[in-house]
mmCIF file of C-alpha atoms in Angstrom:
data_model
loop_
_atom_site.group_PDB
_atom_site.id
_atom_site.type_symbol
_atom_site.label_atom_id
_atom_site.label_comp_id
_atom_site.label_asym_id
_atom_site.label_seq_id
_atom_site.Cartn_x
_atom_site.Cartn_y
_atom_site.Cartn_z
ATOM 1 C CA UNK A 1 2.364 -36.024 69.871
ATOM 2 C CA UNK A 2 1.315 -38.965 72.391
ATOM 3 C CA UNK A 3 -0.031 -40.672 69.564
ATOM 4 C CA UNK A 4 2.278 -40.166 67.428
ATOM 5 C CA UNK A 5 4.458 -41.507 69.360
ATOM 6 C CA UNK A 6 2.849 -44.945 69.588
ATOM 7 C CA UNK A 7 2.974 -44.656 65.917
ATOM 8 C CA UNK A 8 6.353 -44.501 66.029
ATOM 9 C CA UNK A 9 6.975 -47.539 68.309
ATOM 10 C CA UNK A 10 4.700 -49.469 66.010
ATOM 11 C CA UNK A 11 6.557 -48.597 63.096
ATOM 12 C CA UNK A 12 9.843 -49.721 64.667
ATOM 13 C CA UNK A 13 8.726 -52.927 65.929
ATOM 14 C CA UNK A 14 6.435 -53.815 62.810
ATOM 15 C CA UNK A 15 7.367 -56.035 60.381
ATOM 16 C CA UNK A 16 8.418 -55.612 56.531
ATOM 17 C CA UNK A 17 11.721 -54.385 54.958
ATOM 18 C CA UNK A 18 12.810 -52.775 51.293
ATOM 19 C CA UNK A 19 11.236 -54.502 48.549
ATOM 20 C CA UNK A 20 9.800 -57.356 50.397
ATOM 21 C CA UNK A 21 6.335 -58.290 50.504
ATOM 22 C CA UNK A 22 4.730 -55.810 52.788
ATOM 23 C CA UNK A 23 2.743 -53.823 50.346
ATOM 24 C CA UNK A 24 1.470 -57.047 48.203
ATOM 25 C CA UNK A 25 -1.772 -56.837 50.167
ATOM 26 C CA UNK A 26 -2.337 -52.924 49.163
ATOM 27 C CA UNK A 27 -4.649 -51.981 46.286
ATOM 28 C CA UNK A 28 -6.158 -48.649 45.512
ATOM 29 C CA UNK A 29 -9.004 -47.556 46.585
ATOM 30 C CA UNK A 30 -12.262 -45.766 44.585
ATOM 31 C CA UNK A 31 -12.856 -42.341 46.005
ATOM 32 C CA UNK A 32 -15.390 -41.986 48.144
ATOM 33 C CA UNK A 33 -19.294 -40.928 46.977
ATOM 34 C CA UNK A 34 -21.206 -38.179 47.951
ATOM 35 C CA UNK A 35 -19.949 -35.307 50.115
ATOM 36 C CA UNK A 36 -19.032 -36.772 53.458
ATOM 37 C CA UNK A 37 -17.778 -34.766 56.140
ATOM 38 C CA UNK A 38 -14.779 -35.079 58.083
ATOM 39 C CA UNK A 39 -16.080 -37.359 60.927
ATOM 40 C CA UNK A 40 -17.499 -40.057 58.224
ATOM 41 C CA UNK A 41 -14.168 -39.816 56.332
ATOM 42 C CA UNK A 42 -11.744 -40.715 59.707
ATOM 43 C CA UNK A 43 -14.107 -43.670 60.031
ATOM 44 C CA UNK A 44 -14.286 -44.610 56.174
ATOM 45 C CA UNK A 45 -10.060 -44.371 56.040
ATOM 46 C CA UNK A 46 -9.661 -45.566 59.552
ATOM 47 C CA UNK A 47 -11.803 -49.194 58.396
ATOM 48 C CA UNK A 48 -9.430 -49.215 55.258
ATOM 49 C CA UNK A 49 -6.478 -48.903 57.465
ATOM 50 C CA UNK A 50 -7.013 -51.205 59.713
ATOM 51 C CA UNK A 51 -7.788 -54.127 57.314
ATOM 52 C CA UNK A 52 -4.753 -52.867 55.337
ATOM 53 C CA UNK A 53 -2.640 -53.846 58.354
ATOM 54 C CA UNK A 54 -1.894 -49.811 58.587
ATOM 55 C CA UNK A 55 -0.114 -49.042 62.318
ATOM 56 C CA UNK A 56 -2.352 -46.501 64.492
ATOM 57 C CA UNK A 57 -5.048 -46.534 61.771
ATOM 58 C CA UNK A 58 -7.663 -44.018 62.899
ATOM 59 C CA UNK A 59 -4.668 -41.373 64.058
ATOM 60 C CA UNK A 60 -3.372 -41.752 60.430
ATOM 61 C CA UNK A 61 -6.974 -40.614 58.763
ATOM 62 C CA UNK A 62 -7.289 -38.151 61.538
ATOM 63 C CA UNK A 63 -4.016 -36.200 60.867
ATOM 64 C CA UNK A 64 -4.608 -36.274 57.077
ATOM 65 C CA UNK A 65 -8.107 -35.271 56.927
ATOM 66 C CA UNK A 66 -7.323 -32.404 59.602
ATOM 67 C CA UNK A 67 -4.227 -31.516 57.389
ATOM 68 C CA UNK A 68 -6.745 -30.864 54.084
ATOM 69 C CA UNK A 69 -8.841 -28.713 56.174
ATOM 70 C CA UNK A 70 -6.279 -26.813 57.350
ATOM 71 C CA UNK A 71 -5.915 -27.760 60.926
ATOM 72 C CA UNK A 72 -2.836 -29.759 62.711
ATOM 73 C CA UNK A 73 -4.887 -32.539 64.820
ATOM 74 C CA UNK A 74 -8.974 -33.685 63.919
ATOM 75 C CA UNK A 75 -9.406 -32.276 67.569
ATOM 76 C CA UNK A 76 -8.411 -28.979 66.885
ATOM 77 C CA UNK A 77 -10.952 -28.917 63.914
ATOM 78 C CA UNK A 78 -13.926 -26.549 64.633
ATOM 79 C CA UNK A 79 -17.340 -28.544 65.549
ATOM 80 C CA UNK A 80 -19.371 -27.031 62.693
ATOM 81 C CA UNK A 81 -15.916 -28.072 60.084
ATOM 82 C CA UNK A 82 -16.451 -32.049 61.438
ATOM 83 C CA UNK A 83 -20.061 -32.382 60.556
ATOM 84 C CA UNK A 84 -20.230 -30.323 57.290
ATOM 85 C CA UNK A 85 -19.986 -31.706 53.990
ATOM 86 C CA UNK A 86 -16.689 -31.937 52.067
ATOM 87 C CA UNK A 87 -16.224 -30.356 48.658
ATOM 88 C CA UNK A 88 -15.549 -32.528 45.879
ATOM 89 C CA UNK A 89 -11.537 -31.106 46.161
ATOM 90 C CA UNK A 90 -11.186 -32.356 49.768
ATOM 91 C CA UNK A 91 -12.485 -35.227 49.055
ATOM 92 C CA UNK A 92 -10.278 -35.860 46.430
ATOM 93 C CA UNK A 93 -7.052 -34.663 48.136
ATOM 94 C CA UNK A 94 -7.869 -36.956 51.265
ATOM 95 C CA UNK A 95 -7.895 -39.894 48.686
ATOM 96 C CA UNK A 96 -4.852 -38.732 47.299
ATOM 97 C CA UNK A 97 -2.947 -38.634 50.808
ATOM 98 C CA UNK A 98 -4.572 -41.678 52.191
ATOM 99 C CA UNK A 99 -3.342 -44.040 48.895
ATOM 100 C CA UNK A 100 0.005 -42.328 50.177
ATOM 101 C CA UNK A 101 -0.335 -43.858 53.569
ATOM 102 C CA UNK A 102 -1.656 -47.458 52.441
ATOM 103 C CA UNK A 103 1.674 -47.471 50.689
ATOM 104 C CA UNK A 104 3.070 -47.095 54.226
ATOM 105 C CA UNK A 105 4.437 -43.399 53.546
ATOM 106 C CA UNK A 106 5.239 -42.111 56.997
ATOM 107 C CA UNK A 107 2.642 -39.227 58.084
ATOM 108 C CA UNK A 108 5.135 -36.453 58.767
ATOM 109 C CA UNK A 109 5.940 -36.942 54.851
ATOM 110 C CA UNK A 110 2.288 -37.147 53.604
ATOM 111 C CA UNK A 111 1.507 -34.040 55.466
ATOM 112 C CA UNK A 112 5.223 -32.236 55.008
ATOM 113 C CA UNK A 113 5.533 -30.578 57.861
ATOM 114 C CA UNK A 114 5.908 -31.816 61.656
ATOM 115 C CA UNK A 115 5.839 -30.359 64.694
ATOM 116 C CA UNK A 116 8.728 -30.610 67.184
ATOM 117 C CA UNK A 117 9.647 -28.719 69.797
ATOM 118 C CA UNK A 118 6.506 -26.494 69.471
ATOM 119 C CA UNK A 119 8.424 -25.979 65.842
ATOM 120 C CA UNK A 120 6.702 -26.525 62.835
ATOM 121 C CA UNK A 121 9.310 -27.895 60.722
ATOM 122 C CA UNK A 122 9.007 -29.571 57.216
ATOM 123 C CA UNK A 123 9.373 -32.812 56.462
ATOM 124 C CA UNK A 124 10.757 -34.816 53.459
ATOM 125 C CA UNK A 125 11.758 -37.920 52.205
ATOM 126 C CA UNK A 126 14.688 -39.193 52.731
ATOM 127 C CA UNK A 127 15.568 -37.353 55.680
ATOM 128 C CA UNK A 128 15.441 -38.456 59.065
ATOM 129 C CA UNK A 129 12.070 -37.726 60.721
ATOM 130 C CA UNK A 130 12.513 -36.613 64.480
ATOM 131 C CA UNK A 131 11.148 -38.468 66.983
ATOM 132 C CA UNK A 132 8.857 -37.563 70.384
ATOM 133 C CA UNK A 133 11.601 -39.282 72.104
ATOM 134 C CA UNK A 134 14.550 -36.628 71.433
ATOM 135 C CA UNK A 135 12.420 -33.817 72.511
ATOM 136 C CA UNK A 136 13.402 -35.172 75.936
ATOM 137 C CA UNK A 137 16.845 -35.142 74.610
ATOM 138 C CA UNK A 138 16.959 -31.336 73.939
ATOM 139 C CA UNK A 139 14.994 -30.197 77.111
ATOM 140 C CA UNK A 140 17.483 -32.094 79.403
ATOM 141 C CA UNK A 141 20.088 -29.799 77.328
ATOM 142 C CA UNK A 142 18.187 -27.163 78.551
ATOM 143 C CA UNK A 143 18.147 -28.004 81.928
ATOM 144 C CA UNK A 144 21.960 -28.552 82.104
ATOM 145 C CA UNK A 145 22.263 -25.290 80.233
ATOM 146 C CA UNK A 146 19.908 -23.452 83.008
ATOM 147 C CA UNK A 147 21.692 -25.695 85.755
ATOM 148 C CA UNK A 148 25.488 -24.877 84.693
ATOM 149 C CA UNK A 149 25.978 -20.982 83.837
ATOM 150 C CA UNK A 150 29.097 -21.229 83.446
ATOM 151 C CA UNK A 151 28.836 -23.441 79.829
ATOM 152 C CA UNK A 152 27.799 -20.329 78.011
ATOM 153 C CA UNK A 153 29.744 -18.950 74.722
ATOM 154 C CA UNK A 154 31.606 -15.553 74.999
ATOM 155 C CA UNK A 155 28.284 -13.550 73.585
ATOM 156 C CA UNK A 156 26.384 -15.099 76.360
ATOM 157 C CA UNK A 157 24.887 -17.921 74.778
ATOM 158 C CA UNK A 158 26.467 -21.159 74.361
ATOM 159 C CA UNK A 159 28.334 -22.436 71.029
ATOM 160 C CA UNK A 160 26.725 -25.792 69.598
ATOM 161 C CA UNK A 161 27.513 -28.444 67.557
ATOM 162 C CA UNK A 162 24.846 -30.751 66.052
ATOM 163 C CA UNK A 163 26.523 -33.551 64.523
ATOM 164 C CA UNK A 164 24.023 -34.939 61.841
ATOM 165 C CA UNK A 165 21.135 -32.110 61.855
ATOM 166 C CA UNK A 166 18.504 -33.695 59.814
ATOM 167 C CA UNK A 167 15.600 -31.672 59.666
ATOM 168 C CA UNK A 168 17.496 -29.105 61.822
ATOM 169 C CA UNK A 169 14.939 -30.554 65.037
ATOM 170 C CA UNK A 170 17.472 -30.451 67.367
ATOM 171 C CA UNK A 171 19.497 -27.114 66.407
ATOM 172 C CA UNK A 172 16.823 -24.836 65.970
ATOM 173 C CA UNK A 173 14.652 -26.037 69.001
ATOM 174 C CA UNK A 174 17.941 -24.826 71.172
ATOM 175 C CA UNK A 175 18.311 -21.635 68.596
ATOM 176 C CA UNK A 176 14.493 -20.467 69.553
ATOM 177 C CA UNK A 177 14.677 -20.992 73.891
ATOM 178 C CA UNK A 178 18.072 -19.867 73.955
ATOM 179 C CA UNK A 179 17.884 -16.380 72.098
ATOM 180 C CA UNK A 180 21.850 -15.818 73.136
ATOM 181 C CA UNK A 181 22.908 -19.124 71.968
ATOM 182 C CA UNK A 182 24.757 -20.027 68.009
ATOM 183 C CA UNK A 183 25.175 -23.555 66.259
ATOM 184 C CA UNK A 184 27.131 -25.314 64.235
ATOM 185 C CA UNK A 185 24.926 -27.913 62.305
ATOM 186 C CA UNK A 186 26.777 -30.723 59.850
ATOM 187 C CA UNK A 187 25.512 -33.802 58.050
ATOM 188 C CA UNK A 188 26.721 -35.404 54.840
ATOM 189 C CA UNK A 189 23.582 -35.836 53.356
ATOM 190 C CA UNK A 190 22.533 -33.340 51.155
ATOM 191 C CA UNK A 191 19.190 -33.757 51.873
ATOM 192 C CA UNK A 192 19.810 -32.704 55.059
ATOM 193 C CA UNK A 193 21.598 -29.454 54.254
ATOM 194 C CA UNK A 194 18.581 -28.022 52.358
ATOM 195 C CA UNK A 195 16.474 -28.987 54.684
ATOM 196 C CA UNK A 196 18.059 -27.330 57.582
ATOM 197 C CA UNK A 197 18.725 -24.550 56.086
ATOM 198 C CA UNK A 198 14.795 -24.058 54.891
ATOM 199 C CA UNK A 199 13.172 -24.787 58.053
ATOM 200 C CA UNK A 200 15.977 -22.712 59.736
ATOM 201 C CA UNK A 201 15.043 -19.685 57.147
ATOM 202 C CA UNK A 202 11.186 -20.696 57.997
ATOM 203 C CA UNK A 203 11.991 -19.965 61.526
ATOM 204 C CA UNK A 204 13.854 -17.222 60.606
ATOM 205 C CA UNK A 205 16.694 -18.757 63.077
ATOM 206 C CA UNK A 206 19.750 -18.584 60.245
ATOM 207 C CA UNK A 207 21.698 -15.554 61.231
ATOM 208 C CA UNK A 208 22.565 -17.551 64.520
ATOM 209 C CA UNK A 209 23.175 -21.124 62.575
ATOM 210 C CA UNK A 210 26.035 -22.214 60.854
ATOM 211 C CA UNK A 211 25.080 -25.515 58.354
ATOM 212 C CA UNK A 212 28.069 -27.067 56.700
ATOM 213 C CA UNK A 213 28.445 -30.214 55.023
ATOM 214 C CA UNK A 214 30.751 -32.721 57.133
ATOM 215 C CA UNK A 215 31.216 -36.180 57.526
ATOM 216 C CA UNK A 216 33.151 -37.201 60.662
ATOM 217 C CA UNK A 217 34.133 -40.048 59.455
ATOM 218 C CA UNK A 218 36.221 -38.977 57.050
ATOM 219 C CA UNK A 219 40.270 -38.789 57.932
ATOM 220 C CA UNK A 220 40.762 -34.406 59.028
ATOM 221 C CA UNK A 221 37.331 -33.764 58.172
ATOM 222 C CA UNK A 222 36.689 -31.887 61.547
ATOM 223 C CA UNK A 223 39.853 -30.126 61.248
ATOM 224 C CA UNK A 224 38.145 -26.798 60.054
ATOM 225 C CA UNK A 225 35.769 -26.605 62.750
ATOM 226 C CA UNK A 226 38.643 -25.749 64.364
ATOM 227 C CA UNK A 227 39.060 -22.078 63.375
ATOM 228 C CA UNK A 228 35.262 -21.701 64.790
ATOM 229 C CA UNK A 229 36.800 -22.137 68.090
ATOM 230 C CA UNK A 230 35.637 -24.404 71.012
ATOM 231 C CA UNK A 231 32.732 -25.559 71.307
ATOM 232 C CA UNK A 232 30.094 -25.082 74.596
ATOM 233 C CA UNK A 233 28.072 -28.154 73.821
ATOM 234 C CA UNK A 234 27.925 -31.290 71.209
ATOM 235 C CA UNK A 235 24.718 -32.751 70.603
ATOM 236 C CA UNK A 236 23.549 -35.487 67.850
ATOM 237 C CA UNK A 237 20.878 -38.227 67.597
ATOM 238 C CA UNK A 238 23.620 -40.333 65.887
ATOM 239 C CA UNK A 239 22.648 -43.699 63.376
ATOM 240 C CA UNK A 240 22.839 -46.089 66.117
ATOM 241 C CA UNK A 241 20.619 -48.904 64.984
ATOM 242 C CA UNK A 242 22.563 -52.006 65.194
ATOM 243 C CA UNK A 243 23.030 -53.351 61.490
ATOM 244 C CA UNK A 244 21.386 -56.880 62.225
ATOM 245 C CA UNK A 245 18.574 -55.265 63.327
ATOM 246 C CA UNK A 246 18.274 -52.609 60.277
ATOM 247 C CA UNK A 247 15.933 -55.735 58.456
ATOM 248 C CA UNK A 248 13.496 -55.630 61.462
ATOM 249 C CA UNK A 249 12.510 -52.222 61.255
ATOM 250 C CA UNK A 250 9.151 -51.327 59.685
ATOM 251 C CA UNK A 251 7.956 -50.470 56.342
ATOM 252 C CA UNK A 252 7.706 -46.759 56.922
ATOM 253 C CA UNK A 253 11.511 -46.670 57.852
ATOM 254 C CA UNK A 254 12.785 -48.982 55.669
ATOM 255 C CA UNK A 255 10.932 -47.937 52.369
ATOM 256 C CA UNK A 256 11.864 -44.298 52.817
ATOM 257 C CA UNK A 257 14.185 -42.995 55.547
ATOM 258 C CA UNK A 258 18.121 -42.457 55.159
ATOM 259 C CA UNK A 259 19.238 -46.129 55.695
ATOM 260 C CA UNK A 260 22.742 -44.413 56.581
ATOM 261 C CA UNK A 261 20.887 -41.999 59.088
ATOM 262 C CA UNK A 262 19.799 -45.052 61.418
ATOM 263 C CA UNK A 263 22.245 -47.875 60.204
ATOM 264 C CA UNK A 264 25.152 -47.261 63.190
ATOM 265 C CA UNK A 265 27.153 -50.629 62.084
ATOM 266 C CA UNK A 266 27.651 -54.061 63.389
ATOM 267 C CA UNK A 267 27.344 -52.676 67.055
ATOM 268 C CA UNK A 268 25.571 -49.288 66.635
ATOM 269 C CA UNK A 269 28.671 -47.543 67.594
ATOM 270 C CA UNK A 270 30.294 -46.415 64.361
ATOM 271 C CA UNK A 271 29.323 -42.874 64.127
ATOM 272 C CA UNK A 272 29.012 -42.665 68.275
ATOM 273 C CA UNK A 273 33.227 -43.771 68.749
ATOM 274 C CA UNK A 274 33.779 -40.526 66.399
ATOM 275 C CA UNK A 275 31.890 -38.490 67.797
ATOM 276 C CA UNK A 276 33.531 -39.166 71.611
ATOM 277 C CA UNK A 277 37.120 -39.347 69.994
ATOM 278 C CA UNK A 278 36.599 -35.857 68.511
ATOM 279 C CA UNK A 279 34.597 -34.526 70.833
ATOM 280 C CA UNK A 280 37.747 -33.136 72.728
ATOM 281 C CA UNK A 281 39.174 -31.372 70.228
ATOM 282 C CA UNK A 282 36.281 -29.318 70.030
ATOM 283 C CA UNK A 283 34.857 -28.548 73.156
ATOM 284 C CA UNK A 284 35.577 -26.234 75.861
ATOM 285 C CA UNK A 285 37.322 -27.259 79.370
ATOM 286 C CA UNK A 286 33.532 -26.998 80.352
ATOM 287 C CA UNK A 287 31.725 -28.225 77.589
ATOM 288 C CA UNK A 288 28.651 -30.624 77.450
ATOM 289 C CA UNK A 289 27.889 -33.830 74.893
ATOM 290 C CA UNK A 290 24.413 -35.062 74.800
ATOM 291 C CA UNK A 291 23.724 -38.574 72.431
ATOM 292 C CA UNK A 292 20.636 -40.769 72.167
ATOM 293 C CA UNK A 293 21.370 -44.233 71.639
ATOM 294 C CA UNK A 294 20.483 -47.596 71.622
ATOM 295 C CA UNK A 295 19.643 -49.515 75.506
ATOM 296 C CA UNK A 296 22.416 -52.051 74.569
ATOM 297 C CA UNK A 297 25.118 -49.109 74.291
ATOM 298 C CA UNK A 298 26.122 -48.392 77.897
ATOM 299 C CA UNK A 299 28.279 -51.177 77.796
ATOM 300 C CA UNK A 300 29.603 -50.845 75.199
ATOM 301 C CA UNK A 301 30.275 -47.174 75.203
ATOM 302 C CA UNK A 302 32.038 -48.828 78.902
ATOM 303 C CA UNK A 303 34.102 -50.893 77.141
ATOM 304 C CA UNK A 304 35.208 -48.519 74.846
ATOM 305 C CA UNK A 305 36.216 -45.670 76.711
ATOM 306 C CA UNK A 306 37.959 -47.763 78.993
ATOM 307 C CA UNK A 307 40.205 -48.570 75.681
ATOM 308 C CA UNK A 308 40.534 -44.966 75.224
ATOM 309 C CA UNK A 309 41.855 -43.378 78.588
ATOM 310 C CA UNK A 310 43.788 -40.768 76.350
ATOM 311 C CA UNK A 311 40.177 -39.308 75.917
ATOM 312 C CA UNK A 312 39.194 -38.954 80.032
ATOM 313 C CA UNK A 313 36.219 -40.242 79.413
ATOM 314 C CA UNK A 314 33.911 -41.572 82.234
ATOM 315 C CA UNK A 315 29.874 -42.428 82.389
ATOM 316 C CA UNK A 316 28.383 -40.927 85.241
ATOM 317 C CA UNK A 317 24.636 -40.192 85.188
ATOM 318 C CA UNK A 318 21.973 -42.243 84.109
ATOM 319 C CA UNK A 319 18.274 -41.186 83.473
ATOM 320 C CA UNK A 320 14.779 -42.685 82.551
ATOM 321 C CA UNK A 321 12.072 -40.358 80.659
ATOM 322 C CA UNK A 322 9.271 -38.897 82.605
ATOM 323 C CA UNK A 323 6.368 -40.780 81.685
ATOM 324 C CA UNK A 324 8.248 -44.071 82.785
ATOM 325 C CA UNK A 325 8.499 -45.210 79.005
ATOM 326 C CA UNK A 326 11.617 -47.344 77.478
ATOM 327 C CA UNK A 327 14.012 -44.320 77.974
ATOM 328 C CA UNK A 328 17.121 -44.010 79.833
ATOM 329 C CA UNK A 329 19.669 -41.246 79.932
ATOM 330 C CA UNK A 330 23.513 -41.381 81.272
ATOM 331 C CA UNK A 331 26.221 -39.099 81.421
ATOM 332 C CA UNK A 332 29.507 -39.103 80.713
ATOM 333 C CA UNK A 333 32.773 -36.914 82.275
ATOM 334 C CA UNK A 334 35.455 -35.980 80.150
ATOM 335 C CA UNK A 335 37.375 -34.507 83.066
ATOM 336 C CA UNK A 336 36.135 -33.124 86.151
ATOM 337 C CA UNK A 337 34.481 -29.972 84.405
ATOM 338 C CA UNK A 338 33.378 -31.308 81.383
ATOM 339 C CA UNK A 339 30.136 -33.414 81.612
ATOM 340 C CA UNK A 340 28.686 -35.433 78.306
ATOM 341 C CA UNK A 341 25.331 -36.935 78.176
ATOM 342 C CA UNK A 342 23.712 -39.499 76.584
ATOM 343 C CA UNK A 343 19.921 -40.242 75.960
ATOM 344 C CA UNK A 344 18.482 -43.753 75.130
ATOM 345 C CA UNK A 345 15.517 -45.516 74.775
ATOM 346 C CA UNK A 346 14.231 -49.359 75.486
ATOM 347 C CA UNK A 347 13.216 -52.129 77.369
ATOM 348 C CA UNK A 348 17.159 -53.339 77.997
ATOM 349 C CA UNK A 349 18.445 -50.095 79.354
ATOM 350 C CA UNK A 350 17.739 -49.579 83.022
ATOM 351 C CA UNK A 351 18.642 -53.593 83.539
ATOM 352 C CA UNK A 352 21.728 -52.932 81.588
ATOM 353 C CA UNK A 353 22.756 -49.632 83.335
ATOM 354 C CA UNK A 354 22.177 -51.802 87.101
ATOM 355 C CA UNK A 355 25.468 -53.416 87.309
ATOM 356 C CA UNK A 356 26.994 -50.741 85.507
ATOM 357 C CA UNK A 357 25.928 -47.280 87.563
ATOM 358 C CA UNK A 358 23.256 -46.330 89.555
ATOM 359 C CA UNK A 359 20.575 -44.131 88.715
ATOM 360 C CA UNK A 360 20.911 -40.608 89.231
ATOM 361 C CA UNK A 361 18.187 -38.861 92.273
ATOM 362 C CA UNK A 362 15.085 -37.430 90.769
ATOM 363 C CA UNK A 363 15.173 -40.023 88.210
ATOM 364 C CA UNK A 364 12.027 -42.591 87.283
ATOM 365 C CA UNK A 365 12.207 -45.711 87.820
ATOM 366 C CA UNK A 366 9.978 -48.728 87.696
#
């Protein structure tokens, strides 16, 4: 997942955008003579990568030859399954997967599946592939949830609402360590939907999971969440990629992801400003909201609220991610008893957040 996560950052920062001229370098490749094994064929893709320009080149070969023989990581692979020869099948199906990734098709969707959470989910294009940096997001939900028993639903387990499920990452994640709990998961993409509701039926999570098509941003559309009653705890990794910087995000994201799952608007905020003025409608006097966004958006979410006193609204907390990374965290109080979060990541954050609230104790800093 460590690597994978430098993947990620790679892919975000790389160059390249829809239709341009990122791929004009790629060509295919002959398949590979003679029955290699495993350990030859991570170095044979690995020197193809890399001259291809390929981000994180040798963990690329090494999930996707792992993946034909049946493992999740080359590490996990048996000793004896690394130096024997592959059958003319593998061999082929590696090729197959690895002309997939020189056309800069994101690894979770070669191998269509993903792990999050300790979940194995599955993975497809276009939906919106979860990263490493919002399993922080839902185990500091968990630690509110074990800090704060009083935010739990009336059958013991709190009431959720993921606003823009995905994959279902978030939802069922909370659904399998908190065996009392029940969630509400919407997204207008349909994409989504059916993917939710498979993994969720993998995981054999959907009797406690509720997946409707919604888009907030549409006039009333939240009005019939009303009869579910009030809510314990919103959470969403909202589009909050500010729209002049959609262009700058790598081939992997641009070629294949949900544009309008990243794409937040001129300032990122779009979907984020809906989700805070609904937000208390739905939740309970003690509810919870937990957001990633972008390091720019403390400010701004600031600014904002203070437009919006009708809502109570207040930033409060502010946290970095253990390892010290690009990852900051806030909260926000909606009244004295009702505590929202938000996650974010990047290098601007903890100099933005300075001037505008300290961090909270226990929390890294550099």
């Amino acid at each position: 997942m460590e690597c994978w996560g430098r993947m990620l950052r790679a892919f975000l920062s790389g160059p390249g955008r829809r239709g341009g001229s990122a791929y004009s370098s790629w060509r295919p490749h002959r398949p590979v003579p003679g029955l290699l094994n495993a350990t030859e064929l991570v170095s044979h893709w690995t020197a193809i990568f890399e001259k291809e320009g390929i981000p994180e080149a040798q963990e690329s070969s090494e999930y996707i030859v792992a993946h034909v023989l049946g493992a999740k990581t080359f590490q996990s692979l048996r000793p004896v399954l690394r130096t024997q020869p592959l059958t003319p099948w593998q061999l082929q199906r590696i090729q197959e997967l690895s002309s997939c990734r020189l056309q800069r098709t994101p690894v979770q969707y070669i191998l269509g599946e993903w792990d999050f959470q300790g979940l194995s989910l599955k993975m497809a294009p276009p939906v919106f592939i979860p990263r490493p940096e919002t399993e922080e997001l839902v185990e500091w939900v968990l630690e509110e949830v074990a800090q704060r028993p009083h935010a739990v639903g009336a059958q013991g387990g709190p009431f959720i609402l993921e606003v823009g499920c995905g994959s279902g990452a978030i939802s069922l994640s909370l659904l399998s360590q908190l065996p009392q709990s029940r969630v509400i998961a919407v997204d207008k993409g349909e994409a989504s939907i059916c993917l939710t509701r498979e993994n969720a039926q993998r995981l054999r999570l959907q009797d406690r999971i509720w997946i409707v098509p919604l888009d907030v941003t549409l006039e009333g559309s939240w009005a019939h969440l009303l009869s579910w009653g009030p809510m314990d705890l919103v959470v969403s990794n909202p589009p909050y990629v500010f729209h002049q910087d959609m262009e700058q995000l790598a081939p992997e994201i641009l070629s294949y992801e949900d544009p309008a799952a990243l794409d937040g608007g001129e300032k990122g905020m779009d979907i984020i400003t809906h989700i805070l003025a609904l937000a208390p409608r739905l939740l309970k006097d003690s509810g919870s909201i937990f957001l990633e966004v972008d390091p720019r958006h403390p400010e701004l979410v600031g600014g904002w609220l203070q437009s919006r006193p009708d809502l109570s609204l207040e930033l409060v907390a502010v946290r970095k991610d253990f390892c010290g990374r690009m990852e900051l965290e806030l909260a926000m109080w909606l009244t004295p008893d009702l505590t929202a979060a938000l996650t974010y990541s990047g290098q601007q954050g903890e100099e933005a957040m300075k001037a505008f609230l300290p961090l909270e104790p226990g929390s890294c800093s550099s």
